[in-house]
PDB file of C-alpha atoms in Angstrom:
ATOM      1  CA  ALA G   1       0.000   0.000   0.000  1.00 82.00           C
ATOM      2  CA  TRP G   2       2.884   2.366   0.828  1.00 88.00           C
ATOM      3  CA  ILE G   3       4.564   1.881  -2.564  1.00 91.00           C
ATOM      4  CA  ALA G   4       1.233   2.129  -4.385  1.00 92.00           C
ATOM      5  CA  GLY G   5       0.443   5.438  -2.676  1.00 90.00           C
ATOM      6  CA  MET G   6       3.888   6.808  -3.460  1.00 91.00           C
ATOM      7  CA  VAL G   7       3.670   5.828  -7.130  1.00 92.00           C
ATOM      8  CA  LEU G   8       0.141   7.214  -7.430  1.00 92.00           C
ATOM      9  CA  LEU G   9       1.091  10.577  -5.935  1.00 89.00           C
ATOM     10  CA  ALA G  10       4.215  10.910  -8.092  1.00 88.00           C
ATOM     11  CA  SER G  11       2.282   9.914 -11.225  1.00 91.00           C
ATOM     12  CA  TRP G  12      -0.447  12.447 -10.503  1.00 88.00           C
ATOM     13  CA  SER G  13       2.155  15.185 -10.085  1.00 87.00           C
ATOM     14  CA  LEU G  14       3.936  14.324 -13.335  1.00 87.00           C
ATOM     15  CA  PHE G  15       0.634  14.168 -15.220  1.00 88.00           C
ATOM     16  CA  SER G  16      -0.444  17.578 -13.911  1.00 85.00           C
ATOM     17  CA  LEU G  17       2.977  18.973 -14.856  1.00 85.00           C
ATOM     18  CA  TRP G  18       2.603  17.544 -18.371  1.00 88.00           C
ATOM     19  CA  LYS G  19      -0.781  19.249 -18.706  1.00 86.00           C
ATOM     20  CA  LEU G  20       0.810  22.523 -17.632  1.00 85.00           C
ATOM     21  CA  TYR G  21       3.597  22.152 -20.197  1.00 86.00           C
ATOM     22  CA  ARG G  22       0.997  21.689 -22.926  1.00 88.00           C
ATOM     23  CA  LYS G  23      -0.540  24.978 -21.862  1.00 85.00           C
ATOM     24  CA  LEU G  24       2.866  26.667 -22.150  1.00 89.00           C
ATOM     25  CA  LEU G  25       3.571  25.599 -25.739  1.00 89.00           C
ATOM     26  CA  GLU G  26       2.375  28.988 -26.989  1.00 87.00           C
ATOM     27  CA  ALA G  27       4.634  30.945 -24.619  1.00 91.00           C
ATOM     28  CA  VAL G  28       6.698  33.729 -26.229  1.00 92.00           C
ATOM     29  CA  PRO G  29      10.283  34.361 -25.044  1.00 91.00           C
ATOM     30  CA  ALA G  30      10.831  37.786 -23.495  1.00 88.00           C
ATOM     31  CA  ASP G  31      14.350  37.820 -22.068  1.00 83.00           C
ATOM     32  CA  ARG G  32      16.736  34.977 -21.257  1.00 83.00           C
ATOM     33  CA  ASN G  33      14.672  32.504 -19.219  1.00 89.00           C
ATOM     34  CA  VAL G  34      11.550  34.691 -19.079  1.00 93.00           C
ATOM     35  CA  TYR G  35       8.452  33.923 -21.170  1.00 94.00           C
ATOM     36  CA  TRP G  36       5.089  35.587 -21.705  1.00 92.00           C
ATOM     37  CA  CYS G  37       2.076  33.329 -22.074  1.00 89.00           C
ATOM     38  CA  ARG G  38      -1.507  34.192 -22.881  1.00 87.00           C
ATOM     39  CA  GLY G  39      -4.225  32.622 -20.772  1.00 80.00           C
ATOM     40  CA  LEU G  40      -2.187  32.552 -17.566  1.00 80.00           C
ATOM     41  CA  GLU G  41      -3.514  34.269 -14.468  1.00 75.00           C
ATOM     42  CA  THR G  42      -0.382  33.991 -12.345  1.00 80.00           C
ATOM     43  CA  ALA G  43       3.395  33.852 -12.647  1.00 85.00           C
ATOM     44  CA  PHE G  44       5.501  30.820 -11.803  1.00 87.00           C
ATOM     45  CA  VAL G  45       8.822  29.003 -12.236  1.00 90.00           C
ATOM     46  CA  VAL G  46       9.050  25.621 -13.982  1.00 90.00           C
ATOM     47  CA  GLY G  47      12.110  23.419 -14.313  1.00 87.00           C
ATOM     48  CA  LEU G  48      15.073  22.373 -12.204  1.00 87.00           C
ATOM     49  CA  VAL G  49      18.329  22.470 -14.191  1.00 87.00           C
ATOM     50  CA  LYS G  50      17.294  25.379 -16.406  1.00 89.00           C
ATOM     51  CA  PRO G  51      14.284  26.953 -14.670  1.00 91.00           C
ATOM     52  CA  LYS G  52      12.041  29.165 -16.754  1.00 92.00           C
ATOM     53  CA  ILE G  53       9.867  32.020 -15.530  1.00 93.00           C
ATOM     54  CA  TYR G  54       6.405  32.338 -17.064  1.00 92.00           C
ATOM     55  CA  LEU G  55       4.461  35.577 -16.762  1.00 90.00           C
ATOM     56  CA  PRO G  56       0.857  36.279 -17.776  1.00 87.00           C
ATOM     57  CA  ALA G  57       0.677  38.289 -20.969  1.00 85.00           C
ATOM     58  CA  GLY G  58      -0.689  41.779 -20.433  1.00 79.00           C
ATOM     59  CA  LEU G  59       0.941  42.597 -17.109  1.00 79.00           C
ATOM     60  CA  GLY G  60       1.611  46.288 -16.614  1.00 78.00           C
ATOM     61  CA  SER G  61       5.223  47.430 -16.586  1.00 79.00           C
ATOM     62  CA  GLU G  62       5.295  48.248 -12.869  1.00 81.00           C
ATOM     63  CA  GLU G  63       3.319  45.214 -11.815  1.00 81.00           C
ATOM     64  CA  GLY G  64       5.356  42.993 -14.106  1.00 84.00           C
ATOM     65  CA  ALA G  65       8.616  44.310 -12.627  1.00 87.00           C
ATOM     66  CA  TYR G  66       7.534  43.338  -9.100  1.00 86.00           C
ATOM     67  CA  ILE G  67       6.342  39.888 -10.063  1.00 88.00           C
ATOM     68  CA  LEU G  68       9.372  39.180 -12.245  1.00 91.00           C
ATOM     69  CA  ARG G  69      11.743  40.214  -9.452  1.00 91.00           C
ATOM     70  CA  HIS G  70       9.917  37.894  -7.072  1.00 90.00           C
ATOM     71  CA  GLU G  71      10.308  34.924  -9.425  1.00 91.00           C
ATOM     72  CA  GLU G  72      13.964  35.779 -10.125  1.00 93.00           C
ATOM     73  CA  ILE G  73      14.657  35.649  -6.386  1.00 92.00           C
ATOM     74  CA  HIS G  74      13.048  32.192  -6.264  1.00 92.00           C
ATOM     75  CA  VAL G  75      15.496  31.050  -8.936  1.00 93.00           C
ATOM     76  CA  ARG G  76      18.460  32.743  -7.275  1.00 92.00           C
ATOM     77  CA  ARG G  77      17.664  31.114  -3.934  1.00 92.00           C
ATOM     78  CA  MET G  78      17.204  27.683  -5.583  1.00 92.00           C
ATOM     79  CA  ASP G  79      13.689  27.471  -4.165  1.00 91.00           C
ATOM     80  CA  HIS G  80      12.560  25.290  -7.070  1.00 89.00           C
ATOM     81  CA  TRP G  81      15.005  22.628  -5.869  1.00 91.00           C
ATOM     82  CA  MET G  82      13.820  23.014  -2.278  1.00 91.00           C
ATOM     83  CA  LYS G  83      10.201  22.567  -3.304  1.00 90.00           C
ATOM     84  CA  ALA G  84      11.035  19.496  -5.392  1.00 89.00           C
ATOM     85  CA  ALA G  85      12.900  17.984  -2.420  1.00 91.00           C
ATOM     86  CA  GLY G  86       9.980  18.779  -0.141  1.00 91.00           C
ATOM     87  CA  PHE G  87       7.503  17.163  -2.495  1.00 90.00           C
ATOM     88  CA  LEU G  88       9.740  14.106  -2.767  1.00 90.00           C
ATOM     89  CA  ALA G  89       9.497  13.788   1.006  1.00 92.00           C
ATOM     90  CA  VAL G  90       5.706  14.039   0.698  1.00 91.00           C
ATOM     91  CA  CYS G  91       5.675  11.247  -1.894  1.00 91.00           C
ATOM     92  CA  VAL G  92       7.760   8.967   0.321  1.00 92.00           C
ATOM     93  CA  HIS G  93       5.884   9.808   3.542  1.00 92.00           C
ATOM     94  CA  TRP G  94       2.458  10.456   2.032  1.00 91.00           C
ATOM     95  CA  PHE G  95       0.781   8.676   4.971  1.00 92.00           C
ATOM     96  CA  ASN G  96       2.197  11.148   7.510  1.00 93.00           C
ATOM     97  CA  PRO G  97       0.068  14.311   7.885  1.00 92.00           C
ATOM     98  CA  LEU G  98       2.960  16.150   9.534  1.00 94.00           C
ATOM     99  CA  VAL G  99       4.974  15.878   6.313  1.00 92.00           C
ATOM    100  CA  TRP G 100       2.116  17.498   4.388  1.00 91.00           C
ATOM    101  CA  VAL G 101       2.031  20.297   6.950  1.00 91.00           C
ATOM    102  CA  MET G 102       5.809  20.680   6.602  1.00 92.00           C
ATOM    103  CA  PHE G 103       5.511  20.982   2.823  1.00 91.00           C
ATOM    104  CA  HIS G 104       2.762  23.577   3.102  1.00 88.00           C
ATOM    105  CA  LEU G 105       4.756  25.665   5.590  1.00 89.00           C
ATOM    106  CA  LEU G 106       7.902  25.313   3.470  1.00 90.00           C
ATOM    107  CA  CYS G 107       6.161  26.785   0.423  1.00 87.00           C
ATOM    108  CA  LYS G 108       4.535  29.510   2.524  1.00 86.00           C
ATOM    109  CA  ASP G 109       7.832  30.556   4.109  1.00 88.00           C
ATOM    110  CA  MET G 110       9.647  30.639   0.768  1.00 89.00           C
ATOM    111  CA  GLU G 111       6.991  32.886  -0.757  1.00 87.00           C
ATOM    112  CA  MET G 112       7.101  35.314   2.148  1.00 88.00           C
ATOM    113  CA  ALA G 113      10.901  35.301   2.172  1.00 89.00           C
ATOM    114  CA  CYS G 114      10.945  36.268  -1.508  1.00 88.00           C
ATOM    115  CA  ASP G 115       8.396  39.011  -0.888  1.00 87.00           C
ATOM    116  CA  GLU G 116      10.605  40.415   1.856  1.00 87.00           C
ATOM    117  CA  ALA G 117      13.668  40.177  -0.396  1.00 88.00           C
ATOM    118  CA  VAL G 118      11.881  42.211  -3.090  1.00 86.00           C
ATOM    119  CA  LEU G 119      10.974  44.897  -0.566  1.00 85.00           C
ATOM    120  CA  SER G 120      14.508  44.960   0.843  1.00 84.00           C
ATOM    121  CA  GLU G 121      16.033  45.378  -2.611  1.00 82.00           C
ATOM    122  CA  MET G 122      13.534  47.862  -3.998  1.00 79.00           C
ATOM    123  CA  GLY G 123      12.845  49.833  -0.814  1.00 73.00           C
ATOM    124  CA  ASP G 124      10.246  49.057   1.850  1.00 67.00           C
ATOM    125  CA  ASN G 125       8.347  52.348   1.672  1.00 73.00           C
ATOM    126  CA  LYS G 126       4.558  52.614   1.913  1.00 79.00           C
ATOM    127  CA  GLU G 127       4.093  53.271  -1.800  1.00 80.00           C
ATOM    128  CA  LEU G 128       6.026  50.145  -2.770  1.00 79.00           C
ATOM    129  CA  LYS G 129       4.189  48.005  -0.228  1.00 82.00           C
ATOM    130  CA  LYS G 130       0.836  49.182  -1.559  1.00 82.00           C
ATOM    131  CA  ALA G 131       1.792  48.631  -5.194  1.00 82.00           C
ATOM    132  CA  TYR G 132       3.335  45.242  -4.471  1.00 82.00           C
ATOM    133  CA  SER G 133       0.303  44.110  -2.475  1.00 82.00           C
ATOM    134  CA  THR G 134      -1.961  45.177  -5.335  1.00 78.00           C
ATOM    135  CA  SER G 135       0.060  43.082  -7.776  1.00 80.00           C
ATOM    136  CA  LEU G 136      -0.336  40.047  -5.517  1.00 79.00           C
ATOM    137  CA  LEU G 137      -4.084  40.547  -5.276  1.00 75.00           C
ATOM    138  CA  ASN G 138      -4.398  40.930  -9.046  1.00 73.00           C
ATOM    139  CA  LEU G 139      -2.763  37.529  -9.515  1.00 71.00           C
ATOM    140  CA  ALA G 140      -4.626  35.822  -6.660  1.00 65.00           C
ATOM    141  CA  ALA G 141      -7.280  34.345  -8.938  1.00 52.00           C
ATOM    142  CA  GLY G 142      -4.642  32.297 -10.753  1.00 49.00           C
ATOM    143  CA  ARG G 143      -3.368  30.322  -7.797  1.00 51.00           C
ATOM    144  CA  ARG G 144      -5.695  27.444  -8.616  1.00 48.00           C
ATOM    145  CA  ILE G 145      -3.625  26.712 -11.756  1.00 46.00           C
ATOM    146  CA  LEU G 146      -0.656  25.592  -9.695  1.00 47.00           C
ATOM    147  CA  SER G 147      -2.496  24.130  -6.753  1.00 47.00           C
ATOM    148  CA  ILE G 148      -2.609  20.861  -8.685  1.00 42.00           C
ATOM    149  CA  THR G 149       0.976  21.134  -9.953  1.00 57.00           C
ATOM    150  CA  PRO G 150       3.304  20.765  -6.962  1.00 58.00           C
ATOM    151  CA  LEU G 151       6.463  20.697  -9.106  1.00 54.00           C
ATOM    152  CA  ALA G 152       5.770  24.181 -10.481  1.00 58.00           C
ATOM    153  CA  PHE G 153       6.705  27.068  -8.244  1.00 54.00           C
ATOM    154  CA  GLY G 154       3.980  29.710  -8.222  1.00 53.00           C
ATOM    155  CA  GLU G 155       2.032  32.143  -6.109  1.00 53.00           C
ATOM    156  CA  GLY G 156       0.016  31.108  -3.073  1.00 52.00           C
ATOM    157  CA  GLU G 157      -1.206  32.158   0.375  1.00 64.00           C
ATOM    158  CA  VAL G 158      -1.991  35.616  -1.000  1.00 72.00           C
ATOM    159  CA  LYS G 159      -3.941  36.865   2.012  1.00 71.00           C
ATOM    160  CA  ASN G 160      -1.161  36.081   4.480  1.00 74.00           C
ATOM    161  CA  ARG G 161       1.472  37.364   2.078  1.00 75.00           C
ATOM    162  CA  VAL G 162      -0.266  40.724   1.722  1.00 73.00           C
ATOM    163  CA  LYS G 163      -0.427  41.065   5.507  1.00 78.00           C
ATOM    164  CA  ASN G 164       3.250  40.188   5.738  1.00 74.00           C
ATOM    165  CA  VAL G 165       4.160  42.736   3.056  1.00 76.00           C
ATOM    166  CA  LEU G 166       2.207  45.547   4.712  1.00 73.00           C
ATOM    167  CA  ASN G 167       3.772  44.794   8.113  1.00 75.00           C
ATOM    168  CA  PHE G 168       7.295  44.267   6.812  1.00 69.00           C
ATOM    169  CA  ARG G 169      10.130  46.219   8.381  1.00 71.00           C
ATOM    170  CA  ARG G 170      13.654  45.849   7.085  1.00 64.00           C
ATOM    171  CA  PRO G 171      15.647  44.174   9.898  1.00 58.00           C
ATOM    172  CA  LYS G 172      18.435  46.176  11.468  1.00 54.00           C
ATOM    173  CA  ARG G 173      21.960  45.030  10.714  1.00 54.00           C
ATOM    174  CA  LEU G 174      22.703  44.516  14.399  1.00 52.00           C
ATOM    175  CA  ALA G 175      19.670  42.280  14.840  1.00 51.00           C
ATOM    176  CA  VAL G 176      20.647  40.243  11.783  1.00 50.00           C
ATOM    177  CA  ALA G 177      24.227  39.880  13.031  1.00 60.00           C
ATOM    178  CA  VAL G 178      23.114  38.785  16.513  1.00 62.00           C
ATOM    179  CA  THR G 179      20.654  36.259  15.070  1.00 62.00           C
ATOM    180  CA  LEU G 180      23.320  34.839  12.746  1.00 62.00           C
ATOM    181  CA  ILE G 181      25.832  34.503  15.599  1.00 73.00           C
ATOM    182  CA  LEU G 182      23.256  32.750  17.794  1.00 70.00           C
ATOM    183  CA  ALA G 183      22.361  30.373  14.971  1.00 69.00           C
ATOM    184  CA  ILE G 184      26.030  29.526  14.394  1.00 73.00           C
ATOM    185  CA  LEU G 185      26.639  28.934  18.109  1.00 70.00           C
ATOM    186  CA  LEU G 186      23.525  26.782  18.402  1.00 69.00           C
ATOM    187  CA  GLY G 187      24.489  24.767  15.337  1.00 66.00           C
ATOM    188  CA  ALA G 188      28.023  24.276  16.607  1.00 69.00           C
ATOM    189  CA  GLY G 189      26.707  23.156  19.978  1.00 67.00           C
ATOM    190  CA  LEU G 190      24.466  20.556  18.365  1.00 61.00           C
ATOM    191  CA  LEU G 191      27.297  19.221  16.185  1.00 66.00           C
ATOM    192  CA  ILE G 192      29.898  18.857  18.929  1.00 69.00           C
ATOM    193  CA  ASP G 193      29.938  15.433  20.532  1.00 56.00           C
ATOM    194  CA  ARG G 194      29.701  15.572  24.275  1.00 54.00           C
ATOM    195  CA  ALA G 195      32.042  13.511  26.404  1.00 50.00           C
ATOM    196  CA  ASP G 196      30.979   9.980  27.123  1.00 50.00           C
ATOM    197  CA  SER G 197      29.023  10.261  30.338  1.00 45.00           C
ATOM    198  CA  ARG G 198      28.389   6.566  30.842  1.00 48.00           C
ATOM    199  CA  VAL G 199      29.469   5.240  34.189  1.00 47.00           C
ATOM    200  CA  GLN G 200      31.934   2.406  34.031  1.00 48.00           C
ATOM    201  CA  ILE G 201      30.776  -0.124  36.577  1.00 45.00           C
ATOM    202  CA  GLY G 202      33.513  -2.633  36.003  1.00 49.00           C
ATOM    203  CA  TYR G 203      35.438  -4.721  33.504  1.00 45.00           C
TER     204      TYR G 203
END
């Protein structure tokens, strides 16, 4: 039953990805790995070795710049590989609800992290936050396209993302440095083997 469930889930994912690729046959190249495609309602990244960014045809210049930057950050951070690895874990442990929760939270955190990266790079002023949030809302209707295609990296959790964008504050350098130092110390502490504390009773 375990192997059957794993094969079924992987097959469903590959079939949904094949259907998506058929939809993208009419995509028009824009720049490098960026393509415009009519009929799309959201932007997303497809592919692992040579990921391609697909944008809905007809996006405004400002809106398109925000969305494109978001997808470029996904590619730069190798999020498409992280999502594929996460989904592989779901396929293997499909019977464990905690793994499904992990995958959902992984995708949610990556989306919000990319949103925050866009704001940090372009300036986290009120005007940018408002414009960026509007672009997310305009693409919200398209999230259903990728909800059945786990190997494609697209938009999701729009409501929570908008709240996160509006409340975003660029972290201070000191806070970032302290957090990084604490993470390094914690990681080092977990990696260091402690001395053998077993009591030797006799030989």
